[in-house]
Coordinates of C-alpha atoms in Angstrom, one line a residue:
Chain A
M6 CA 0.0 -0.1 0.0
T7 CA 1.3 3.5 -0.8
G8 CA 0.0 6.6 0.8
N9 CA -0.5 10.1 -0.5
G10 CA 2.2 11.0 -3.1
H11 CA 2.6 13.5 -5.8
P12 CA 0.6 12.7 -8.7
D13 CA 2.4 12.4 -12.0
S14 CA 1.0 15.6 -13.4
G15 CA 0.8 16.7 -17.0
R16 CA -0.2 13.2 -18.3
T17 CA -3.0 13.6 -20.9
I18 CA -6.1 11.3 -21.1
I19 CA -6.4 11.1 -24.8
G20 CA -8.7 8.5 -25.9
C21 CA -10.6 8.4 -22.5
E22 CA -12.1 11.9 -22.6
Q23 CA -15.7 10.6 -22.6
E24 CA -15.0 8.3 -19.6
F25 CA -13.1 11.0 -17.7
E26 CA -16.0 13.4 -18.2
K27 CA -18.3 10.8 -16.8
I28 CA -16.1 10.7 -13.7
T29 CA -15.8 14.4 -13.2
R30 CA -19.5 14.8 -13.6
A31 CA -20.2 12.2 -10.9
I32 CA -17.7 14.0 -8.6
D33 CA -19.2 17.3 -9.2
R34 CA -22.7 16.0 -8.3
F35 CA -21.3 14.7 -5.0
G36 CA -22.1 17.0 -2.1
S37 CA -25.6 16.3 -1.0
G38 CA -27.1 12.9 0.0
A39 CA -25.5 9.5 -0.3
P40 CA -22.4 9.6 -2.5
S41 CA -22.5 7.9 -5.8
H42 CA -19.5 5.8 -5.6
I43 CA -17.4 5.3 -8.8
A44 CA -15.8 2.2 -10.2
V45 CA -13.2 2.5 -12.9
V46 CA -12.9 -0.9 -14.6
A47 CA -10.2 -1.8 -17.2
E48 CA -8.2 -4.7 -18.3
P49 CA -4.4 -4.6 -17.3
M50 CA -2.4 -1.8 -18.9
Y51 CA -5.5 0.0 -20.3
G52 CA -4.5 3.0 -18.4
R53 CA -6.4 3.1 -15.0
T54 CA -3.4 4.8 -13.4
R55 CA -3.5 7.6 -16.0
I56 CA -7.1 8.3 -15.0
V57 CA -6.3 8.2 -11.3
N58 CA -3.4 10.6 -11.8
E59 CA -5.6 13.0 -13.7
I60 CA -8.2 12.9 -10.9
R61 CA -5.5 13.7 -8.4
R62 CA -4.2 16.4 -10.4
I63 CA -7.5 18.2 -10.9
Y64 CA -8.9 17.7 -7.4
G65 CA -5.7 18.1 -5.4
D66 CA -6.2 18.3 -1.7
R67 CA -9.7 16.9 -1.8
V68 CA -8.3 13.5 -2.7
H69 CA -6.8 10.9 -0.4
Y70 CA -5.1 8.4 -2.5
L71 CA -4.3 4.7 -1.7
S72 CA -3.0 1.9 -4.0
F73 CA -3.3 -1.7 -2.9
E74 CA -0.2 -3.7 -4.1
S75 CA -0.9 -7.1 -2.6
I76 CA -3.9 -9.0 -1.0
I77 CA -5.6 -7.2 1.8
S78 CA -6.9 -9.0 4.8
P79 CA -9.7 -7.7 7.1
S80 CA -7.1 -6.5 9.6
T81 CA -5.0 -4.8 7.1
L82 CA -8.0 -2.8 5.6
P83 CA -7.4 0.8 6.3
D84 CA -10.0 2.8 8.5
F85 CA -11.5 5.3 6.1
S86 CA -13.3 7.3 8.9
S87 CA -10.1 8.9 10.1
I88 CA -9.3 10.4 6.7
D89 CA -10.1 14.1 6.3
S90 CA -10.3 14.3 2.6
D91 CA -13.8 13.9 1.1
I92 CA -12.8 11.9 -1.9
I93 CA -10.9 8.6 -1.4
V94 CA -9.3 7.2 -4.5
I95 CA -8.3 3.5 -4.2
D96 CA -6.2 1.9 -7.0
N97 CA -6.2 -1.9 -7.7
C98 CA -9.2 -2.9 -5.7
Q99 CA -9.1 -6.4 -7.0
F100 CA -6.7 -7.1 -4.1
L101 CA -9.9 -6.9 -1.7
A102 CA -11.0 -10.3 -2.6
T103 CA -9.3 -13.7 -3.4
R104 CA -10.9 -16.7 -5.2
R105 CA -11.1 -19.2 -2.2
I106 CA -13.5 -20.1 0.5
G107 CA -13.5 -17.3 3.0
G108 CA -11.7 -14.9 0.5
F109 CA -14.6 -12.5 0.2
E110 CA -14.5 -11.3 3.8
T111 CA -12.4 -8.2 3.2
L112 CA -14.4 -7.1 0.2
D113 CA -17.7 -7.5 2.3
L114 CA -16.2 -5.4 5.1
F115 CA -14.9 -2.7 2.6
L116 CA -18.3 -2.5 0.9
R117 CA -20.1 -2.2 4.3
R118 CA -17.7 0.6 5.2
Q119 CA -18.0 2.2 1.8
I120 CA -21.9 2.3 1.8
T121 CA -22.0 3.7 5.4
S122 CA -19.4 6.5 4.7
K123 CA -20.3 10.0 3.7
K124 CA -17.1 10.3 1.6
L125 CA -16.9 9.6 -2.2
F126 CA -15.1 6.5 -3.1
I127 CA -13.3 6.2 -6.5
T128 CA -12.1 2.7 -6.9
T129 CA -10.2 1.1 -9.8
W130 CA -10.7 -2.6 -10.7
N131 CA -9.1 -5.1 -13.0
A132 CA -11.9 -5.9 -15.5
H133 CA -11.7 -9.6 -15.1
S134 CA -11.9 -9.5 -11.3
W135 CA -14.8 -7.0 -11.7
H136 CA -16.7 -9.3 -13.9
Y137 CA -16.0 -12.3 -11.6
L138 CA -17.0 -10.5 -8.4
S139 CA -20.1 -8.8 -10.2
A140 CA -21.3 -12.4 -11.1
V141 CA -20.6 -13.9 -7.8
M142 CA -21.5 -11.1 -5.4
H143 CA -23.2 -8.4 -7.4
L144 CA -20.4 -6.0 -6.9
D145 CA -21.8 -3.7 -9.6
A146 CA -24.8 -2.9 -7.4
Y147 CA -22.6 -1.0 -5.0
F148 CA -21.3 1.4 -7.7
P149 CA -23.8 3.8 -9.3
T150 CA -21.2 5.0 -11.7
I151 CA -19.3 2.4 -13.6
V152 CA -16.6 3.6 -16.0
I153 CA -15.3 0.9 -18.4
L154 CA -12.1 2.0 -20.3
P155 CA -12.5 0.9 -23.9
R156 CA -10.0 -0.8 -26.2
M157 CA -8.5 1.6 -28.6
D158 CA -8.6 1.7 -32.3
T159 CA -5.7 2.6 -34.5
P160 CA -6.4 6.4 -35.2
L161 CA -6.8 7.0 -31.6
L162 CA -3.8 5.0 -30.6
K163 CA -1.8 7.0 -33.2
Q164 CA -3.0 10.1 -31.4
V165 CA -2.0 8.8 -28.0
I166 CA 1.5 7.7 -29.0
M167 CA 2.3 10.8 -31.1
A168 CA 1.3 13.0 -28.2
R169 CA 4.2 11.6 -26.4
H170 CA 6.6 13.1 -28.9
K171 CA 7.3 16.5 -30.5
P172 CA 5.9 17.1 -34.0
G173 CA 8.3 15.8 -36.6
E174 CA 10.5 14.0 -34.1
I175 CA 9.7 10.5 -35.2
R176 CA 10.8 9.3 -38.7
F177 CA 8.9 6.4 -40.1
S178 CA 11.0 4.2 -42.4
D179 CA 9.3 2.0 -45.0
Q180 CA 12.1 -0.6 -44.7
G181 CA 10.4 -3.9 -44.6
T182 CA 7.3 -2.9 -46.5
A183 CA 8.8 -3.7 -49.9
E184 CA 9.1 -7.5 -49.4
R185 CA 5.6 -8.0 -48.1
S186 CA 2.1 -7.0 -49.3
M187 CA 0.1 -4.8 -47.1
F188 CA -3.0 -6.9 -47.8
F189 CA -1.7 -10.1 -46.3
S190 CA 1.3 -11.2 -44.3
L191 CA 3.0 -14.5 -44.4
I192 CA 3.2 -16.3 -41.1
H193 CA 4.3 -19.7 -40.1
R194 CA 1.9 -21.8 -38.2
S195 CA 2.9 -24.9 -36.5
I196 CA 0.2 -27.5 -36.7
R197 CA 0.0 -31.0 -35.4
L198 CA -1.3 -33.7 -37.7
P199 CA -3.3 -36.5 -36.2
F200 CA -1.1 -39.2 -37.6
M201 CA 2.2 -37.6 -37.0
K202 CA 3.9 -37.3 -33.5
K203 CA 5.7 -34.0 -34.1
E204 CA 4.6 -30.6 -35.1
I205 CA 5.1 -29.3 -38.6
T206 CA 5.2 -25.6 -39.7
V207 CA 3.2 -24.5 -42.7
P208 CA 3.1 -21.1 -44.3
W209 CA -0.1 -19.4 -43.7
L210 CA -1.6 -16.2 -45.2
K211 CA -2.9 -13.7 -42.7
L212 CA -5.2 -11.1 -44.2
N213 CA -5.1 -7.5 -43.0
F214 CA -8.7 -6.6 -43.4
T215 CA -8.4 -3.0 -42.2
V216 CA -5.7 -2.2 -44.7
M217 CA -7.7 -4.0 -47.3
L218 CA -10.9 -1.9 -46.7
R219 CA -9.0 1.2 -47.0
K220 CA -7.5 0.1 -50.3
I221 CA -11.0 -0.5 -51.8
P222 CA -11.0 1.9 -54.9
R223 CA -13.5 4.7 -54.3
K224 CA -13.9 7.9 -56.2
K225 CA -10.6 9.0 -54.9
R226 CA -8.1 6.3 -54.2
V227 CA -6.9 6.4 -50.5
Q228 CA -3.3 6.2 -50.1
V229 CA -2.1 4.2 -47.0
S230 CA 1.1 5.7 -45.7
T231 CA 3.9 3.8 -44.0
E232 CA 3.0 5.4 -40.8
D233 CA -0.6 4.1 -40.9
V234 CA 0.7 0.6 -41.8
I235 CA 3.1 0.7 -38.8
F236 CA 0.3 1.8 -36.4
E237 CA -2.0 -0.8 -37.8
K238 CA 0.6 -3.4 -37.0
I239 CA 1.3 -2.1 -33.6
N240 CA -2.5 -2.2 -32.8
R241 CA -3.0 -5.6 -34.2
I242 CA -0.3 -7.0 -32.0
A243 CA -1.5 -5.0 -29.0
Q244 CA -5.1 -5.9 -29.6
G245 CA -6.4 -2.4 -28.8
N246 CA -4.5 -2.3 -25.5
P247 CA -2.9 1.2 -25.2
G248 CA -0.3 0.2 -22.5
V249 CA 0.9 -2.8 -24.6
A250 CA 1.0 -0.7 -27.7
I251 CA 3.0 2.0 -26.1
L252 CA 5.4 -0.6 -24.7
L253 CA 5.8 -2.1 -28.2
W254 CA 6.4 1.4 -29.7
E255 CA 9.1 2.1 -27.1
T256 CA 10.8 -1.3 -27.7
S257 CA 10.8 -0.9 -31.5
L258 CA 11.9 2.7 -31.7
N259 CA 15.5 3.1 -32.6
N260 CA 17.0 6.6 -32.6
N261 CA 13.6 8.2 -33.2
T262 CA 13.1 6.0 -36.2
L263 CA 10.6 3.3 -36.6
S264 CA 10.6 0.8 -39.4
L265 CA 7.9 -1.8 -40.0
S266 CA 10.5 -4.7 -39.7
A267 CA 11.5 -3.5 -36.3
I268 CA 8.2 -4.3 -34.7
N269 CA 8.5 -7.9 -33.5
E270 CA 5.5 -10.0 -33.1
I271 CA 5.9 -13.0 -30.6
P272 CA 3.8 -15.8 -31.8
Y273 CA 2.0 -17.8 -29.1
T274 CA 0.5 -21.3 -29.2
I275 CA -1.1 -21.8 -25.9
S276 CA -2.1 -25.2 -24.7
L277 CA -2.7 -25.6 -20.9
D278 CA -4.4 -28.1 -18.6
P279 CA -7.2 -27.0 -16.2
D280 CA -4.7 -26.3 -13.3
E281 CA -2.6 -24.1 -15.5
S282 CA -5.6 -22.2 -17.0
F283 CA -7.0 -21.6 -13.5
I284 CA -3.8 -20.1 -12.2
L285 CA -3.3 -18.1 -15.3
S286 CA -6.8 -16.7 -14.9
I287 CA -6.2 -15.8 -11.3
I288 CA -2.8 -14.1 -12.1
L289 CA -4.6 -12.2 -15.1
S290 CA -7.3 -11.1 -12.7
M291 CA -5.1 -9.9 -10.0
E292 CA -2.3 -8.6 -12.2
S293 CA 0.5 -9.4 -9.7
L294 CA 0.4 -12.1 -7.1
H295 CA 2.9 -13.7 -4.7
A296 CA 3.4 -17.4 -5.0
K297 CA 2.3 -17.9 -1.4
D298 CA -1.0 -16.1 -2.1
L299 CA -1.5 -18.3 -5.1
A300 CA -0.9 -21.4 -3.0
A301 CA -3.4 -20.3 -0.4
I302 CA -6.0 -20.0 -3.3
T303 CA -5.3 -23.3 -4.8
G304 CA -5.0 -25.2 -1.5
S305 CA -2.9 -28.4 -1.1
E306 CA -4.4 -30.2 -4.0
M307 CA -2.5 -28.4 -6.7
D308 CA 1.3 -28.5 -7.3
I309 CA 1.7 -24.8 -7.6
E310 CA 5.4 -24.7 -8.3
R311 CA 5.0 -27.1 -11.3
V312 CA 2.2 -24.9 -12.7
L313 CA 4.2 -21.7 -12.3
Y314 CA 7.3 -23.3 -13.8
R315 CA 5.2 -24.4 -16.8
L316 CA 3.7 -20.9 -17.2
V317 CA 7.1 -19.2 -16.9
Q318 CA 8.5 -21.7 -19.5
Q319 CA 5.8 -20.8 -22.0
N320 CA 6.7 -17.1 -21.6
L321 CA 3.2 -16.3 -20.4
I322 CA 4.1 -15.0 -16.9
E323 CA 7.3 -13.6 -15.3
D324 CA 8.5 -13.6 -11.8
H325 CA 9.3 -10.4 -10.0
A326 CA 11.0 -11.4 -6.6
G327 CA 8.2 -13.9 -5.9
Y328 CA 5.4 -11.9 -7.4
Y329 CA 4.0 -13.3 -10.6
G330 CA 2.4 -11.3 -13.5
I331 CA 1.4 -11.8 -17.1
L332 CA 4.1 -10.7 -19.5
P333 CA 2.7 -7.5 -21.4
F334 CA 3.0 -9.0 -24.9
A335 CA 1.2 -12.2 -23.8
L336 CA -1.8 -10.3 -22.4
G337 CA -3.8 -10.5 -25.7
P338 CA -3.2 -14.1 -26.4
V339 CA -3.7 -15.2 -22.8
T340 CA -7.0 -13.3 -22.6
D341 CA -8.2 -14.8 -25.9
Y342 CA -7.2 -18.4 -24.9
L343 CA -9.0 -18.1 -21.5
R344 CA -12.1 -16.7 -23.1
K345 CA -12.1 -19.5 -25.6
T346 CA -11.8 -22.1 -22.9
R347 CA -14.4 -20.3 -20.8
R348 CA -12.1 -19.4 -17.9
L349 CA -13.1 -15.9 -18.3
W350 CA -16.8 -14.9 -18.5
Chain B
M262 CA -61.0 -65.1 -46.3
V263 CA -58.0 -67.1 -47.7
G264 CA -59.8 -67.6 -51.0
M265 CA -60.4 -63.9 -51.3
A266 CA -56.9 -63.0 -50.4
D267 CA -55.3 -65.1 -53.1
P268 CA -56.8 -63.4 -56.1
L269 CA -55.7 -60.0 -54.3
I270 CA -52.1 -61.1 -54.0
S271 CA -52.0 -62.4 -57.5
N272 CA -53.4 -59.0 -58.8
V273 CA -50.8 -57.1 -56.8
T274 CA -48.0 -59.2 -58.2
T275 CA -49.3 -58.7 -61.7
E276 CA -49.3 -55.0 -61.1
I277 CA -45.9 -55.0 -59.8
S278 CA -44.6 -57.0 -62.7
T279 CA -46.3 -54.7 -65.2
V280 CA -44.8 -51.6 -63.6
T281 CA -41.3 -53.1 -63.1
S282 CA -41.3 -54.5 -66.7
G283 CA -41.6 -50.9 -67.9
L284 CA -38.5 -49.9 -65.9
P285 CA -35.5 -49.6 -68.1
L286 CA -33.3 -51.9 -65.9
K287 CA -29.7 -52.0 -66.9
T288 CA -28.0 -55.3 -67.3
I289 CA -26.1 -56.1 -64.1
D290 CA -22.4 -56.8 -65.0
A291 CA -19.1 -56.6 -63.2
N292 CA -18.7 -53.0 -64.1
L293 CA -22.0 -52.0 -62.5
V294 CA -21.3 -53.9 -59.4
F295 CA -17.9 -52.3 -59.2
Y296 CA -19.4 -48.8 -59.7
I297 CA -22.0 -49.4 -56.9
I298 CA -19.3 -50.6 -54.6
S299 CA -17.2 -47.7 -55.3
I300 CA -20.1 -45.3 -54.6
I301 CA -20.7 -46.9 -51.2
I302 CA -17.0 -46.8 -50.3
I303 CA -16.8 -43.2 -51.5
A304 CA -19.9 -42.2 -49.5
Y305 CA -18.6 -44.0 -46.4
V306 CA -15.0 -42.4 -46.6
L307 CA -16.6 -39.1 -47.3
S308 CA -19.0 -39.1 -44.3
Y309 CA -16.1 -40.5 -42.1
L310 CA -13.8 -37.7 -43.3
L311 CA -16.5 -35.0 -42.8
S312 CA -17.2 -36.0 -39.3
F313 CA -13.5 -36.4 -38.6
I314 CA -12.6 -33.0 -39.8
L315 CA -15.6 -31.3 -38.2
I316 CA -14.9 -33.0 -34.8
H317 CA -11.4 -31.9 -34.9
V318 CA -12.4 -28.4 -35.8
S319 CA -14.9 -28.3 -33.0
E320 CA -12.3 -29.4 -30.4
R321 CA -10.2 -26.4 -31.3
I322 CA -13.0 -24.0 -31.5
G323 CA -13.7 -24.1 -27.7
W324 CA -16.9 -22.2 -26.9
Y325 CA -18.8 -23.2 -29.9
R326 CA -18.0 -26.8 -29.9
T327 CA -21.4 -28.2 -30.2
T328 CA -22.6 -25.7 -32.8
V329 CA -20.1 -27.2 -35.3
T330 CA -20.9 -30.9 -34.3
M331 CA -24.5 -30.1 -34.9
A332 CA -24.0 -30.1 -38.7
I333 CA -22.4 -33.6 -38.8
P334 CA -25.5 -35.8 -38.8
L335 CA -27.1 -33.6 -41.5
L336 CA -24.1 -33.8 -43.7
K337 CA -23.9 -37.6 -43.4
L338 CA -27.6 -37.8 -44.3
I339 CA -27.0 -35.7 -47.4
V340 CA -24.0 -37.8 -48.4
Y341 CA -25.8 -41.1 -48.0
T342 CA -29.0 -39.8 -49.8
V343 CA -26.8 -38.7 -52.8
A344 CA -25.1 -42.0 -52.8
F345 CA -28.3 -43.9 -52.8
Y346 CA -29.7 -41.8 -55.6
Y347 CA -26.6 -42.4 -57.7
I348 CA -27.0 -46.2 -57.1
I349 CA -30.6 -46.1 -58.2
I350 CA -30.0 -44.3 -61.4
A351 CA -27.1 -46.6 -62.1
I352 CA -29.4 -49.6 -62.0
I353 CA -32.4 -48.1 -63.6
E354 CA -33.0 -44.9 -65.8
P355 CA -36.4 -44.2 -64.5
S356 CA -38.9 -41.4 -65.4
L357 CA -40.3 -39.4 -62.6
T358 CA -43.6 -41.6 -62.6
Q359 CA -41.5 -44.6 -62.3
V360 CA -39.4 -43.3 -59.5
V361 CA -42.6 -42.5 -57.6
A362 CA -44.1 -45.9 -58.4
F363 CA -40.9 -47.7 -57.7
S364 CA -40.1 -46.0 -54.4
G365 CA -43.6 -46.8 -53.2
L366 CA -43.2 -50.4 -54.0
F367 CA -39.6 -50.5 -52.8
G368 CA -40.8 -48.9 -49.5
A369 CA -43.6 -51.4 -49.1
A370 CA -41.3 -54.3 -49.8
I371 CA -38.6 -53.4 -47.4
G372 CA -41.2 -52.2 -44.9
F373 CA -41.9 -55.8 -44.1
G374 CA -38.5 -57.2 -44.4
L375 CA -36.2 -54.5 -42.9
K376 CA -38.7 -52.8 -40.7
D377 CA -36.4 -52.3 -37.7
L378 CA -33.5 -50.9 -39.9
F379 CA -35.8 -48.4 -41.5
A380 CA -37.4 -47.4 -38.3
D381 CA -33.8 -46.5 -37.2
I382 CA -33.1 -44.5 -40.3
V383 CA -36.3 -42.7 -39.9
G384 CA -35.3 -42.1 -36.1
G385 CA -32.1 -40.7 -37.3
I386 CA -33.7 -38.3 -39.7
V387 CA -36.0 -37.1 -36.8
I388 CA -33.0 -36.7 -34.5
I389 CA -31.3 -34.5 -37.2
F390 CA -34.2 -32.2 -37.6
E391 CA -35.9 -32.2 -34.2
K392 CA -32.7 -32.2 -32.3
P393 CA -33.6 -33.9 -29.0
Y394 CA -29.9 -34.1 -28.5
Q395 CA -26.7 -33.2 -30.5
I396 CA -23.2 -34.5 -30.7
G397 CA -21.4 -33.4 -27.6
D398 CA -24.5 -33.3 -25.3
K399 CA -24.7 -35.2 -22.1
V400 CA -27.9 -37.4 -22.4
T401 CA -29.8 -39.9 -20.5
V402 CA -31.7 -42.4 -22.7
G403 CA -33.5 -45.0 -20.6
D404 CA -30.9 -46.1 -18.0
K405 CA -27.9 -45.0 -20.1
Y406 CA -26.1 -41.8 -19.4
G407 CA -23.1 -40.4 -21.3
E408 CA -21.8 -37.9 -23.9
V409 CA -23.2 -38.3 -27.5
K410 CA -20.2 -39.1 -29.6
D411 CA -21.7 -39.7 -33.0
I412 CA -25.2 -39.6 -34.4
G413 CA -25.2 -42.2 -37.3
I414 CA -27.9 -43.0 -39.9
R415 CA -28.9 -46.0 -37.9
S416 CA -27.6 -45.7 -34.3
T417 CA -26.4 -43.1 -31.8
R418 CA -23.2 -43.8 -29.9
I419 CA -22.8 -42.5 -26.3
Q420 CA -19.7 -42.7 -24.2
T421 CA -20.6 -43.4 -20.5
P422 CA -18.6 -42.0 -17.6
S423 CA -16.9 -45.5 -17.3
D424 CA -15.7 -45.1 -20.9
E425 CA -18.0 -47.6 -22.4
L426 CA -19.4 -46.9 -25.9
V427 CA -23.1 -47.6 -26.0
S428 CA -24.8 -47.9 -29.4
L429 CA -28.4 -46.9 -29.1
P430 CA -30.7 -47.6 -32.1
N431 CA -32.1 -44.4 -33.3
F432 CA -35.6 -45.9 -33.0
T433 CA -35.3 -45.6 -29.3
I434 CA -36.2 -41.9 -29.3
F435 CA -39.7 -42.9 -30.3
S436 CA -40.2 -45.2 -27.3
L437 CA -37.9 -44.0 -24.5
P438 CA -37.7 -40.5 -22.8
V439 CA -34.5 -38.6 -23.7
T440 CA -33.0 -36.2 -21.4
S441 CA -30.3 -33.7 -22.5
G442 CA -28.4 -32.2 -19.6
N443 CA -27.1 -29.2 -21.6
A444 CA -29.2 -29.0 -24.8
G445 CA -26.5 -28.1 -27.1
D446 CA -24.7 -25.7 -24.7
L447 CA -21.2 -26.5 -23.4
A448 CA -22.1 -25.6 -19.8
M449 CA -24.3 -27.8 -17.8
M450 CA -26.0 -27.5 -14.5
I451 CA -24.7 -29.8 -11.8
V452 CA -26.5 -30.4 -8.5
I453 CA -24.3 -31.1 -5.5
D454 CA -25.9 -32.4 -2.3
L455 CA -24.2 -32.4 1.1
F456 CA -26.0 -33.9 4.1
I457 CA -25.3 -32.4 7.5
H458 CA -26.1 -33.2 11.1
P459 CA -29.4 -31.4 12.1
D460 CA -27.6 -29.7 15.0
S461 CA -25.0 -28.1 12.8
D462 CA -25.1 -24.5 11.8
A463 CA -27.0 -24.6 8.5
G464 CA -26.4 -20.9 7.7
K465 CA -22.7 -21.3 7.9
A466 CA -22.8 -24.5 5.8
M467 CA -24.8 -22.7 3.1
K468 CA -22.2 -20.0 3.0
I469 CA -19.3 -22.3 2.8
L470 CA -20.9 -24.4 0.1
K471 CA -21.7 -21.3 -1.8
E472 CA -18.2 -20.0 -1.7
S473 CA -16.7 -23.5 -2.6
L474 CA -19.1 -23.5 -5.6
V475 CA -18.2 -20.0 -6.8
T476 CA -14.4 -20.4 -6.3
S477 CA -14.2 -23.7 -8.1
K478 CA -11.9 -23.7 -11.1
Y479 CA -14.5 -25.5 -13.2
V480 CA -17.4 -23.1 -12.6
I481 CA -19.1 -20.6 -14.9
I482 CA -21.3 -17.9 -13.5
S483 CA -23.4 -15.3 -15.3
K484 CA -26.9 -14.2 -15.8
K485 CA -27.4 -17.2 -18.1
Y486 CA -25.6 -19.6 -15.7
P487 CA -26.8 -18.6 -12.2
C488 CA -25.7 -20.5 -9.2
T489 CA -27.7 -21.0 -6.0
V490 CA -27.6 -22.9 -2.7
L491 CA -30.6 -24.3 -1.1
L492 CA -31.4 -25.9 2.3
E493 CA -34.0 -28.5 3.0
D494 CA -34.8 -30.0 6.4
F495 CA -35.3 -33.7 6.7
P496 CA -36.2 -35.6 10.0
F497 CA -32.6 -36.9 10.7
Y498 CA -30.4 -34.5 8.6
K499 CA -30.4 -31.3 6.7
R500 CA -29.7 -31.3 3.0
V501 CA -27.6 -28.4 1.6
R502 CA -27.8 -28.4 -2.1
A503 CA -25.7 -26.4 -4.6
K504 CA -26.7 -25.8 -8.1
G505 CA -24.2 -24.3 -10.4
Y506 CA -22.9 -24.7 -14.0
V507 CA -19.6 -26.4 -15.0
N508 CA -17.9 -24.5 -17.8
D509 CA -17.2 -27.6 -19.9
L510 CA -19.6 -30.6 -19.5
R511 CA -16.7 -33.0 -19.8
L512 CA -15.4 -31.8 -16.4
E513 CA -18.8 -32.5 -14.6
F514 CA -17.3 -35.1 -12.2
E515 CA -14.2 -33.1 -11.5
F516 CA -16.4 -30.1 -10.7
K517 CA -18.6 -32.1 -8.3
S518 CA -15.6 -33.6 -6.6
D519 CA -13.7 -30.2 -6.4
V520 CA -16.8 -28.5 -4.7
T521 CA -17.5 -31.4 -2.4
R522 CA -14.0 -31.9 -1.2
R523 CA -13.3 -28.2 -0.4
A524 CA -16.7 -27.7 1.2
W525 CA -16.2 -30.7 3.5
A526 CA -12.7 -29.6 4.5
E527 CA -14.2 -26.2 5.4
F528 CA -17.1 -27.8 7.2
K529 CA -14.8 -29.9 9.3
A530 CA -12.8 -26.7 10.2
A531 CA -16.1 -24.9 11.1
G532 CA -17.3 -27.7 13.3
I533 CA -20.1 -28.8 10.9
Q534 CA -20.8 -32.4 11.2
A535 CA -22.0 -35.0 8.7
S536 CA -25.4 -36.6 9.0
L537 CA -25.2 -39.8 11.0
V538 CA -28.1 -41.3 9.0
C539 CA -27.5 -42.5 5.5
P540 CA -29.9 -40.4 3.4
A541 CA -32.1 -42.3 1.0
F542 CA -31.9 -40.0 -2.0
D543 CA -32.0 -39.8 -5.7
A544 CA -29.3 -37.8 -7.2
R545 CA -31.3 -36.8 -10.2
E546 CA -34.2 -35.7 -8.1

């Protein structure tokens, strides 16, 4: 948990203007009667912190800021009545509940304190945890204002990324475009034939529908610039996740020059057993979790070390001093896989 | 009566011979036999290949597994009908009237001889269109329970929990009630009953069972798949019943066992005792 610190001011909220306006309207309404608590819900790296920082910048001293970094127990839950500020902003509220028997007590206590308080609570949640808790204990009923941060489409993403640089600072190189068509890209898929033991790779055409649509001849032919193709590729890999896109941008940028070939796509073929899928969905929902907390969730029945080893080996999660989180570039494939196998609903 | 029937039969046979003599029957030679056998083999291989491909596609597709497998019986029916048509026109080159007349007679003839086989085929067609169950469903037909593996033209194969492959003639859907646990969906409701001592804290037991249900790794919960925990009082025990959906019906027993095991461990810790009386119950009640 971290206490009141200086907000990272000056960060813009491009792409989330509507959502931010919804929050400010709710804050401005607050004053009389029961406060209309706010939940900001987003998938990992969608920019919850950006929104929180902006709230702290605008409302300054009225805000008391807290961020949960690990699982909170009823005894470590802060006492909100002693706080002077009238707005309490709490980041990472998914740490209030764990998916085990008796794991909802802290959240129950928190919600009781919240609804009896006269202060306005602005809470941020991991989207997967939020959906789970809404299904299990109707969490959404406690928050009259729910703001869900959307996935970004390419033009908006371009705006967000370019706002981080001075005009003309970035040079786009078309190196890498010549050898491949923009309509489709050649990828190598590994497939397993039923009568063969080992996997074989076959070349596979991946169609770029967005580029295709733009290329459809109209009255005036639309030219697709290298810049657009690059952003198209970044957003395709990031799957509309702004955090992942920015990270990809930063890792691909070389001396303020970006070429299409510099953007690396890591291919993922995920195949997991029920235990591994379960642990992966827990890590995805909590964003960062210590191995001992995971062991408490799974109980003695599961060999958690083996599962974690397997997930690290497949480049899906990483270990930060005992805390496990999903690797940024694996977020999209992992979410897709867990949705497909009905671990996320 | 016998005397009256005899002229009737002789009349019918004369009629049949006049109609069939009008049919341009081809001479049956080795080529024709080979052709017919090839058609049968091609139809068999094609229908096998289609179901093989579709089942593999469906296994990879995840959520919509049963939607893909739904098409298999229909495709098989089409393949076999087309094959049958080709065989018929290979033997005879009939006009429309002749086809109608011939199929009527053909139907009557085999109706007596191969009654059961054709009842099964008709049953198969009814299953395809009425869909009392689909490939991938968990069904109970009579006293057999299992996952539908294949719906053939003549029989339906279901795999029981103890991995036996049961062949049910398609005709059984006319005579026996068919229960589908999931009706084409991948999620299926599971009922879990725990019996506790009448003096134990039932409220606490319900809370624990609810939490062990919603935290299970096999559960799916949404508006479409709600979960609930109910209590019923019996003379010598209390029944705590959990109803929830398993995310993939193939994991129904794992789900049941996971919830039961964790709930009992927690019951023990919370001082909730098991019923001393063995409850006479029907699991499918």
